[in-house]
Amino acid sequence: MTLADSITLPQLDTDLVIGGRTFTSRLMVGTGKYASNAQMVAAIEASGAEVVTVAVRRVDLDRSKDEGVLHHLSPDKFFLLANTAGCFNVTDALRYARLGRAAGFNEWVKLEVIGDQQTLYPDTAGLIEATKVLAAEGFKVMAYTNDDLIAALRLEDAGAVCVMPLASPIGSGLGLLNPMAIRTIKHRLTVPVIVDAGVGTASDATLVMEQGVDGILMNTALAAASDPVRMATAMRLGVDAGRLAYLAGRMPRREVAVPSSPTTGMLG
Amino acid sequence: MTPLSTAAATIALTVNGEPRSLPAGTTIAGLLAIHDLDARLVVVERNGTIERDRTAFEATALDDRDVIELVHFVGGG
């Protein structure tokens, strides 16, 4: 039994419900950039994640690259979430979302409309437009966005079932750059807030969850760790630690010391 | 089969961005079989439209100048 197994989280936490579906883990993970498929599967299992993201790409007809990810991940065991990564305009994002729904097993999409190659920051105007179209087609849209409150509010209005602000740029590992912005988004939105991108190590995950958000999605932090399986375990514990600390409510910060031991009864 | 009839019985199309020549009458299922692809794990987009009904793959013949995209899920974040 691991430390994580010994903690009865269900009794200490509330369910994560997105778009009417209850999820078992607040940690969601990607499937990209692992050294091997075996390592990917081992890391995902260690993370305890239920939601696993995948990308939609052309089949390599020459078979010079590896096979599709479904040869390694069972849709019965994981909730496969297709993304629209790599799409730089609304038309492409809609096309990839529809292909993903046809390829997959559910009507959910992690919507990305990227606005800039260097930063991979989202095109929020394009995101809002694409969210409206997809929501009207019955998609459950999880929208990857920046840490901007107004964009997050507009995405909620457009019909997103959850909003996914970044902690820092995709693949950067810089951690949570603007805790206040994330807290503000969480306070103001009704739909769940899942922080997506930028987490580098377990303390980053804890800090993100301590802001009160509903979950985290990460990929590179696991895949690019020297030992992805150990890091996946650390992230699982880090997410749970941050979530419990948030629910527990931290003590107030003071800039003066307050003794922990009695000040009376000292020897005379 | 004579060379003449072979030449007459081919269609030219584009599959995943590459020009292809296939025997006339090749179905979607036939194209997948050529590449040893499992229909359940592949999405077929034909001339911009997703072929949603996989049970129709056996009966759907490809046409000359079709633009076909065969896509699937790969690792991603």
Short mmCIF file of C-alpha atoms in Angstrom, two decimals:
data_model
loop_
_atom_site.label_atom_id
_atom_site.label_comp_id
_atom_site.label_asym_id
_atom_site.label_seq_id
_atom_site.Cartn_x
_atom_site.Cartn_y
_atom_site.Cartn_z
CA MET A 1 0.00 0.00 0.00
CA THR A 2 1.33 3.41 -0.94
CA LEU A 3 0.94 6.56 1.08
CA ALA A 4 -1.65 7.79 -1.40
CA ASP A 5 -3.72 4.64 -0.99
CA SER A 6 -3.73 4.94 2.77
CA ILE A 7 -5.40 8.36 2.68
CA THR A 8 -9.18 8.14 2.40
CA LEU A 9 -9.55 11.07 0.02
CA PRO A 10 -13.19 10.46 -0.87
CA GLN A 11 -14.13 11.19 2.73
CA LEU A 12 -12.05 14.37 2.77
CA ASP A 13 -12.89 15.78 -0.65
CA THR A 14 -15.90 16.46 -2.82
CA ASP A 15 -16.48 14.86 -6.22
CA LEU A 16 -15.06 16.47 -9.33
CA VAL A 17 -18.04 16.94 -11.64
CA ILE A 18 -17.56 18.42 -15.11
CA GLY A 19 -20.37 18.69 -17.64
CA GLY A 20 -22.53 16.36 -15.56
CA ARG A 21 -19.93 13.59 -15.37
CA THR A 22 -18.12 12.65 -12.15
CA PHE A 23 -14.37 12.06 -12.47
CA THR A 24 -12.25 10.00 -10.11
CA SER A 25 -9.03 12.02 -10.20
CA ARG A 26 -8.24 15.73 -10.15
CA LEU A 27 -5.02 15.01 -12.02
CA MET A 28 -5.35 14.70 -15.80
CA VAL A 29 -2.40 13.77 -17.98
CA GLY A 30 -1.24 13.86 -21.58
CA THR A 31 0.31 11.09 -23.63
CA GLY A 32 2.93 12.98 -25.63
CA LYS A 33 6.73 13.00 -25.64
CA TYR A 34 7.42 9.84 -23.62
CA ALA A 35 10.54 7.82 -24.44
CA SER A 36 8.41 4.73 -25.05
CA ASN A 37 4.81 3.60 -24.96
CA ALA A 38 5.59 1.31 -22.03
CA GLN A 39 6.96 4.26 -20.06
CA MET A 40 3.89 6.32 -20.95
CA VAL A 41 1.50 3.65 -19.71
CA ALA A 42 3.49 3.11 -16.49
CA ALA A 43 3.56 6.84 -15.74
CA ILE A 44 -0.14 7.30 -16.45
CA GLU A 45 -1.01 4.38 -14.18
CA ALA A 46 1.22 5.82 -11.42
CA SER A 47 -0.47 9.22 -11.76
CA GLY A 48 -3.87 7.75 -10.95
CA ALA A 49 -5.35 9.87 -13.74
CA GLU A 50 -8.65 8.96 -15.31
CA VAL A 51 -8.68 11.65 -18.01
CA VAL A 52 -5.94 11.11 -20.59
CA THR A 53 -5.49 13.48 -23.52
CA VAL A 54 -4.65 12.42 -27.06
CA ALA A 55 -4.01 14.26 -30.32
CA VAL A 56 -5.51 13.69 -33.77
CA ARG A 57 -3.00 13.19 -36.57
CA ARG A 58 -2.63 11.51 -39.95
CA VAL A 59 -1.91 7.80 -39.89
CA ASP A 60 1.67 7.24 -41.04
CA LEU A 61 1.07 4.98 -44.03
CA ASP A 62 4.77 4.07 -44.27
CA ARG A 63 4.79 2.91 -40.64
CA SER A 64 8.08 4.67 -40.02
CA LYS A 65 6.60 6.04 -36.80
CA ASP A 66 4.85 4.26 -33.97
CA GLU A 67 1.29 3.04 -34.05
CA GLY A 68 -1.70 4.91 -32.72
CA VAL A 69 -2.01 5.46 -29.00
CA LEU A 70 -5.13 3.28 -28.78
CA HIS A 71 -2.91 0.23 -29.21
CA HIS A 72 -1.51 1.03 -25.76
CA LEU A 73 -4.32 2.72 -23.81
CA SER A 74 -7.66 1.02 -23.35
CA PRO A 75 -10.68 3.32 -23.69
CA ASP A 76 -12.38 1.08 -21.12
CA LYS A 77 -9.77 1.99 -18.52
CA PHE A 78 -9.16 5.68 -19.27
CA PHE A 79 -11.35 8.58 -20.32
CA LEU A 80 -9.75 9.60 -23.61
CA LEU A 81 -9.95 13.33 -24.24
CA ALA A 82 -9.13 14.40 -27.79
CA ASN A 83 -7.39 17.74 -28.17
CA THR A 84 -7.06 20.19 -31.02
CA ALA A 85 -3.39 20.88 -30.36
CA GLY A 86 -1.53 22.35 -33.28
CA CYS A 87 -4.55 24.26 -34.60
CA PHE A 88 -3.90 27.94 -35.25
CA ASN A 89 -7.35 28.96 -36.47
CA VAL A 90 -11.01 28.24 -35.78
CA THR A 91 -11.59 26.26 -38.99
CA ASP A 92 -8.80 23.80 -38.21
CA ALA A 93 -9.84 23.49 -34.56
CA LEU A 94 -13.41 22.62 -35.57
CA ARG A 95 -12.17 20.07 -38.12
CA TYR A 96 -9.88 18.39 -35.58
CA ALA A 97 -12.58 18.40 -32.90
CA ARG A 98 -15.01 16.65 -35.26
CA LEU A 99 -12.39 14.12 -36.35
CA GLY A 100 -11.59 13.50 -32.68
CA ARG A 101 -15.22 12.84 -31.87
CA ALA A 102 -15.45 10.42 -34.81
CA ALA A 103 -12.22 8.70 -33.73
CA GLY A 104 -13.06 8.55 -30.08
CA PHE A 105 -15.60 7.37 -27.65
CA ASN A 106 -17.21 10.53 -26.32
CA GLU A 107 -18.30 14.03 -27.25
CA TRP A 108 -15.63 15.78 -25.17
CA VAL A 109 -12.84 17.89 -26.61
CA LYS A 110 -9.93 19.77 -25.12
CA LEU A 111 -10.15 22.80 -27.35
CA GLU A 112 -6.97 24.62 -28.30
CA VAL A 113 -6.78 27.50 -30.75
CA ILE A 114 -3.18 28.65 -30.64
CA GLY A 115 -2.39 32.27 -31.46
CA ASP A 116 1.40 32.36 -31.49
CA GLN A 117 4.04 29.78 -32.40
CA GLN A 118 6.72 30.99 -29.99
CA THR A 119 4.63 31.17 -26.80
CA LEU A 120 1.77 28.86 -27.81
CA TYR A 121 -0.50 31.36 -26.09
CA PRO A 122 -4.15 30.85 -26.97
CA ASP A 123 -6.09 32.94 -29.48
CA THR A 124 -8.91 33.72 -27.06
CA ALA A 125 -11.17 35.33 -29.67
CA GLY A 126 -10.87 32.19 -31.81
CA LEU A 127 -11.45 29.99 -28.77
CA ILE A 128 -14.69 31.73 -27.89
CA GLU A 129 -15.94 31.48 -31.48
CA ALA A 130 -15.03 27.78 -31.75
CA THR A 131 -16.55 27.02 -28.33
CA LYS A 132 -19.91 28.44 -29.43
CA VAL A 133 -19.94 26.31 -32.59
CA LEU A 134 -18.90 23.09 -30.86
CA ALA A 135 -21.23 23.54 -27.88
CA ALA A 136 -24.11 23.97 -30.34
CA GLU A 137 -23.06 20.67 -31.97
CA GLY A 138 -23.31 18.89 -28.64
CA PHE A 139 -19.62 18.85 -27.75
CA LYS A 140 -18.53 19.16 -24.15
CA VAL A 141 -15.81 21.74 -24.57
CA MET A 142 -12.90 22.00 -22.16
CA ALA A 143 -11.23 25.21 -23.29
CA TYR A 144 -7.49 25.75 -22.91
CA THR A 145 -7.03 29.49 -22.35
CA ASN A 146 -4.72 32.01 -20.76
CA ASP A 147 -5.01 33.28 -17.21
CA ASP A 148 -7.31 36.14 -18.22
CA LEU A 149 -10.58 36.52 -16.32
CA ILE A 150 -12.53 38.12 -19.14
CA ALA A 151 -11.61 35.40 -21.64
CA ALA A 152 -12.56 32.80 -19.03
CA LEU A 153 -15.95 34.44 -18.43
CA ARG A 154 -16.64 34.65 -22.17
CA LEU A 155 -15.75 30.97 -22.61
CA GLU A 156 -18.18 30.05 -19.85
CA ASP A 157 -20.88 32.14 -21.55
CA ALA A 158 -20.03 30.46 -24.88
CA GLY A 159 -20.89 27.08 -23.40
CA ALA A 160 -17.59 25.58 -22.21
CA VAL A 161 -18.14 22.86 -19.58
CA CYS A 162 -14.86 23.83 -17.98
CA VAL A 163 -12.21 26.47 -18.47
CA MET A 164 -8.52 25.57 -18.48
CA PRO A 165 -6.23 28.52 -17.81
CA LEU A 166 -2.48 28.02 -18.11
CA ALA A 167 -0.10 28.19 -15.16
CA SER A 168 2.70 29.17 -17.60
CA PRO A 169 3.44 28.40 -21.28
CA ILE A 170 2.94 24.83 -22.57
CA GLY A 171 6.00 22.69 -21.95
CA SER A 172 7.84 25.47 -20.07
CA GLY A 173 7.85 23.90 -16.59
CA LEU A 174 7.88 27.41 -15.10
CA GLY A 175 5.13 26.63 -12.62
CA LEU A 176 2.35 28.96 -11.49
CA LEU A 177 3.31 32.48 -12.63
CA ASN A 178 0.19 34.34 -11.51
CA PRO A 179 -1.61 32.78 -8.55
CA MET A 180 -3.89 35.79 -8.14
CA ALA A 181 -5.17 35.54 -11.72
CA ILE A 182 -5.96 31.85 -11.25
CA ARG A 183 -7.72 32.51 -7.92
CA THR A 184 -9.74 35.30 -9.52
CA ILE A 185 -10.88 33.05 -12.35
CA LYS A 186 -11.84 30.33 -9.89
CA HIS A 187 -13.79 32.78 -7.73
CA ARG A 188 -15.74 34.21 -10.63
CA LEU A 189 -16.61 31.16 -12.73
CA THR A 190 -19.41 28.72 -12.10
CA VAL A 191 -17.98 25.92 -14.28
CA PRO A 192 -14.95 23.99 -13.00
CA VAL A 193 -11.48 25.44 -13.51
CA ILE A 194 -8.71 23.02 -14.49
CA VAL A 195 -5.23 24.51 -14.75
CA ASP A 196 -3.58 23.25 -17.93
CA ALA A 197 0.09 23.63 -18.83
CA GLY A 198 3.23 24.95 -17.19
CA VAL A 199 3.54 22.79 -14.08
CA GLY A 200 7.13 21.54 -13.68
CA THR A 201 7.32 19.61 -10.43
CA ALA A 202 5.18 18.40 -7.55
CA SER A 203 5.38 21.60 -5.51
CA ASP A 204 4.03 23.50 -8.54
CA ALA A 205 1.06 21.13 -8.61
CA THR A 206 0.47 21.63 -4.90
CA LEU A 207 0.65 25.41 -5.24
CA VAL A 208 -1.83 25.32 -8.14
CA MET A 209 -4.30 23.19 -6.18
CA GLU A 210 -3.91 25.45 -3.12
CA GLN A 211 -5.49 28.25 -5.17
CA GLY A 212 -8.76 26.30 -4.99
CA VAL A 213 -8.99 25.15 -8.61
CA ASP A 214 -10.72 21.89 -9.45
CA GLY A 215 -7.84 20.04 -11.08
CA ILE A 216 -4.67 20.11 -13.18
CA LEU A 217 -3.78 18.77 -16.61
CA MET A 218 -0.10 18.16 -17.35
CA ASN A 219 2.06 16.28 -19.83
CA THR A 220 5.66 17.44 -20.18
CA ALA A 221 6.25 17.56 -16.41
CA LEU A 222 5.86 13.79 -16.40
CA ALA A 223 7.24 12.88 -19.83
CA ALA A 224 10.37 15.04 -19.52
CA ALA A 225 11.22 14.04 -15.93
CA SER A 226 14.28 11.82 -15.59
CA ASP A 227 11.99 9.21 -14.02
CA PRO A 228 8.42 9.74 -15.28
CA VAL A 229 6.90 7.05 -13.07
CA ARG A 230 8.34 8.54 -9.88
CA MET A 231 7.32 12.03 -10.99
CA ALA A 232 3.80 10.81 -11.77
CA THR A 233 3.55 9.45 -8.24
CA ALA A 234 4.90 12.73 -6.83
CA MET A 235 2.36 14.69 -8.87
CA ARG A 236 -0.47 12.49 -7.63
CA LEU A 237 0.54 13.18 -4.05
CA GLY A 238 1.22 16.85 -4.79
CA VAL A 239 -2.23 17.37 -6.29
CA ASP A 240 -3.88 15.64 -3.33
CA ALA A 241 -1.76 17.61 -0.85
CA GLY A 242 -2.65 20.92 -2.45
CA ARG A 243 -6.32 20.04 -2.67
CA LEU A 244 -6.50 18.99 0.98
CA ALA A 245 -4.54 22.05 2.12
CA TYR A 246 -6.99 24.26 0.22
CA LEU A 247 -9.98 22.51 1.80
CA ALA A 248 -8.34 22.64 5.22
CA GLY A 249 -7.86 26.41 4.99
CA ARG A 250 -4.39 27.69 5.72
CA MET A 251 -3.55 29.72 8.80
CA PRO A 252 -3.26 33.50 8.43
CA ARG A 253 0.12 34.91 7.48
CA ARG A 254 1.72 37.12 10.16
CA GLU A 255 4.92 39.09 9.92
CA VAL A 256 5.65 38.69 13.66
CA ALA A 257 6.41 35.53 15.58
CA VAL A 258 3.78 33.94 17.81
CA PRO A 259 5.19 31.36 20.22
CA SER A 260 3.88 27.82 19.96
CA SER A 261 4.87 26.90 23.52
CA PRO A 262 3.39 28.40 26.72
CA THR A 263 4.91 31.68 27.81
CA THR A 264 3.90 30.96 31.43
CA GLY A 265 5.43 28.40 33.80
CA MET A 266 8.98 29.33 32.94
CA LEU A 267 11.58 28.61 35.63
CA GLY A 268 12.21 31.60 37.88
CA MET B 1 -5.82 -8.85 -67.80
CA THR B 2 -4.26 -6.79 -70.59
CA PRO B 3 -2.14 -3.72 -69.87
CA LEU B 4 -4.77 -1.59 -71.64
CA SER B 5 -7.60 -2.67 -69.37
CA THR B 6 -5.38 -2.20 -66.29
CA ALA B 7 -4.62 1.35 -67.32
CA ALA B 8 -8.29 2.07 -67.88
CA ALA B 9 -9.28 0.57 -64.53
CA THR B 10 -7.37 2.80 -62.16
CA ILE B 11 -8.35 5.91 -60.24
CA ALA B 12 -6.01 8.70 -59.19
CA LEU B 13 -6.63 10.13 -55.75
CA THR B 14 -4.86 11.77 -52.82
CA VAL B 15 -4.38 9.87 -49.57
CA ASN B 16 -2.91 11.75 -46.60
CA GLY B 17 -1.46 14.34 -48.91
CA GLU B 18 0.22 11.88 -51.29
CA PRO B 19 -0.92 11.10 -54.86
CA ARG B 20 -2.09 7.51 -55.22
CA SER B 21 -3.24 5.25 -58.01
CA LEU B 22 -5.65 2.47 -57.04
CA PRO B 23 -7.72 -0.06 -58.97
CA ALA B 24 -11.14 1.29 -59.88
CA GLY B 25 -13.73 -0.05 -57.50
CA THR B 26 -11.43 0.04 -54.46
CA THR B 27 -13.60 0.60 -51.41
CA ILE B 28 -12.78 2.44 -48.20
CA ALA B 29 -12.44 -0.95 -46.52
CA GLY B 30 -10.11 -2.01 -49.33
CA LEU B 31 -7.89 1.03 -48.83
CA LEU B 32 -7.69 0.34 -45.10
CA ALA B 33 -6.85 -3.31 -45.82
CA ILE B 34 -3.99 -2.30 -48.14
CA HIS B 35 -2.45 -0.46 -45.16
CA ASP B 36 -3.42 -3.10 -42.60
CA LEU B 37 -5.50 -0.56 -40.65
CA ASP B 38 -8.24 -1.46 -38.16
CA ALA B 39 -11.38 0.46 -39.17
CA ARG B 40 -12.33 0.90 -35.51
CA LEU B 41 -9.12 2.83 -34.81
CA VAL B 42 -9.12 5.09 -37.87
CA VAL B 43 -11.28 7.98 -38.98
CA VAL B 44 -11.80 8.44 -42.71
CA GLU B 45 -12.38 11.92 -44.05
CA ARG B 46 -13.39 11.96 -47.71
CA ASN B 47 -13.37 15.28 -49.57
CA GLY B 48 -13.73 17.14 -46.28
CA THR B 49 -16.59 15.00 -44.94
CA ILE B 50 -16.14 12.44 -42.17
CA GLU B 51 -17.33 8.95 -43.16
CA ARG B 52 -19.05 8.22 -39.85
CA ASP B 53 -20.72 4.93 -40.73
CA ARG B 54 -18.00 2.31 -40.51
CA THR B 55 -20.47 -0.41 -41.55
CA ALA B 56 -20.61 1.28 -44.98
CA PHE B 57 -16.84 1.07 -45.59
CA GLU B 58 -17.17 -2.27 -47.43
CA ALA B 59 -19.75 -0.89 -49.82
CA THR B 60 -18.32 2.57 -50.42
CA ALA B 61 -16.16 2.72 -53.54
CA LEU B 62 -13.61 5.49 -53.86
CA ASP B 63 -13.82 7.86 -56.81
CA ASP B 64 -11.24 9.36 -59.13
CA ARG B 65 -9.79 12.57 -57.63
CA ASP B 66 -11.04 11.83 -54.11
CA VAL B 67 -9.06 13.50 -51.35
CA ILE B 68 -8.82 11.08 -48.44
CA GLU B 69 -7.48 11.69 -44.95
CA LEU B 70 -6.88 8.73 -42.64
CA VAL B 71 -6.38 9.93 -39.06
CA HIS B 72 -6.06 8.38 -35.63
CA PHE B 73 -5.14 9.25 -32.06
CA VAL B 74 -1.48 9.77 -31.22
CA GLY B 75 0.25 10.89 -28.05
CA GLY B 76 -0.46 14.50 -27.13
CA GLY B 77 -1.06 16.88 -24.23
#
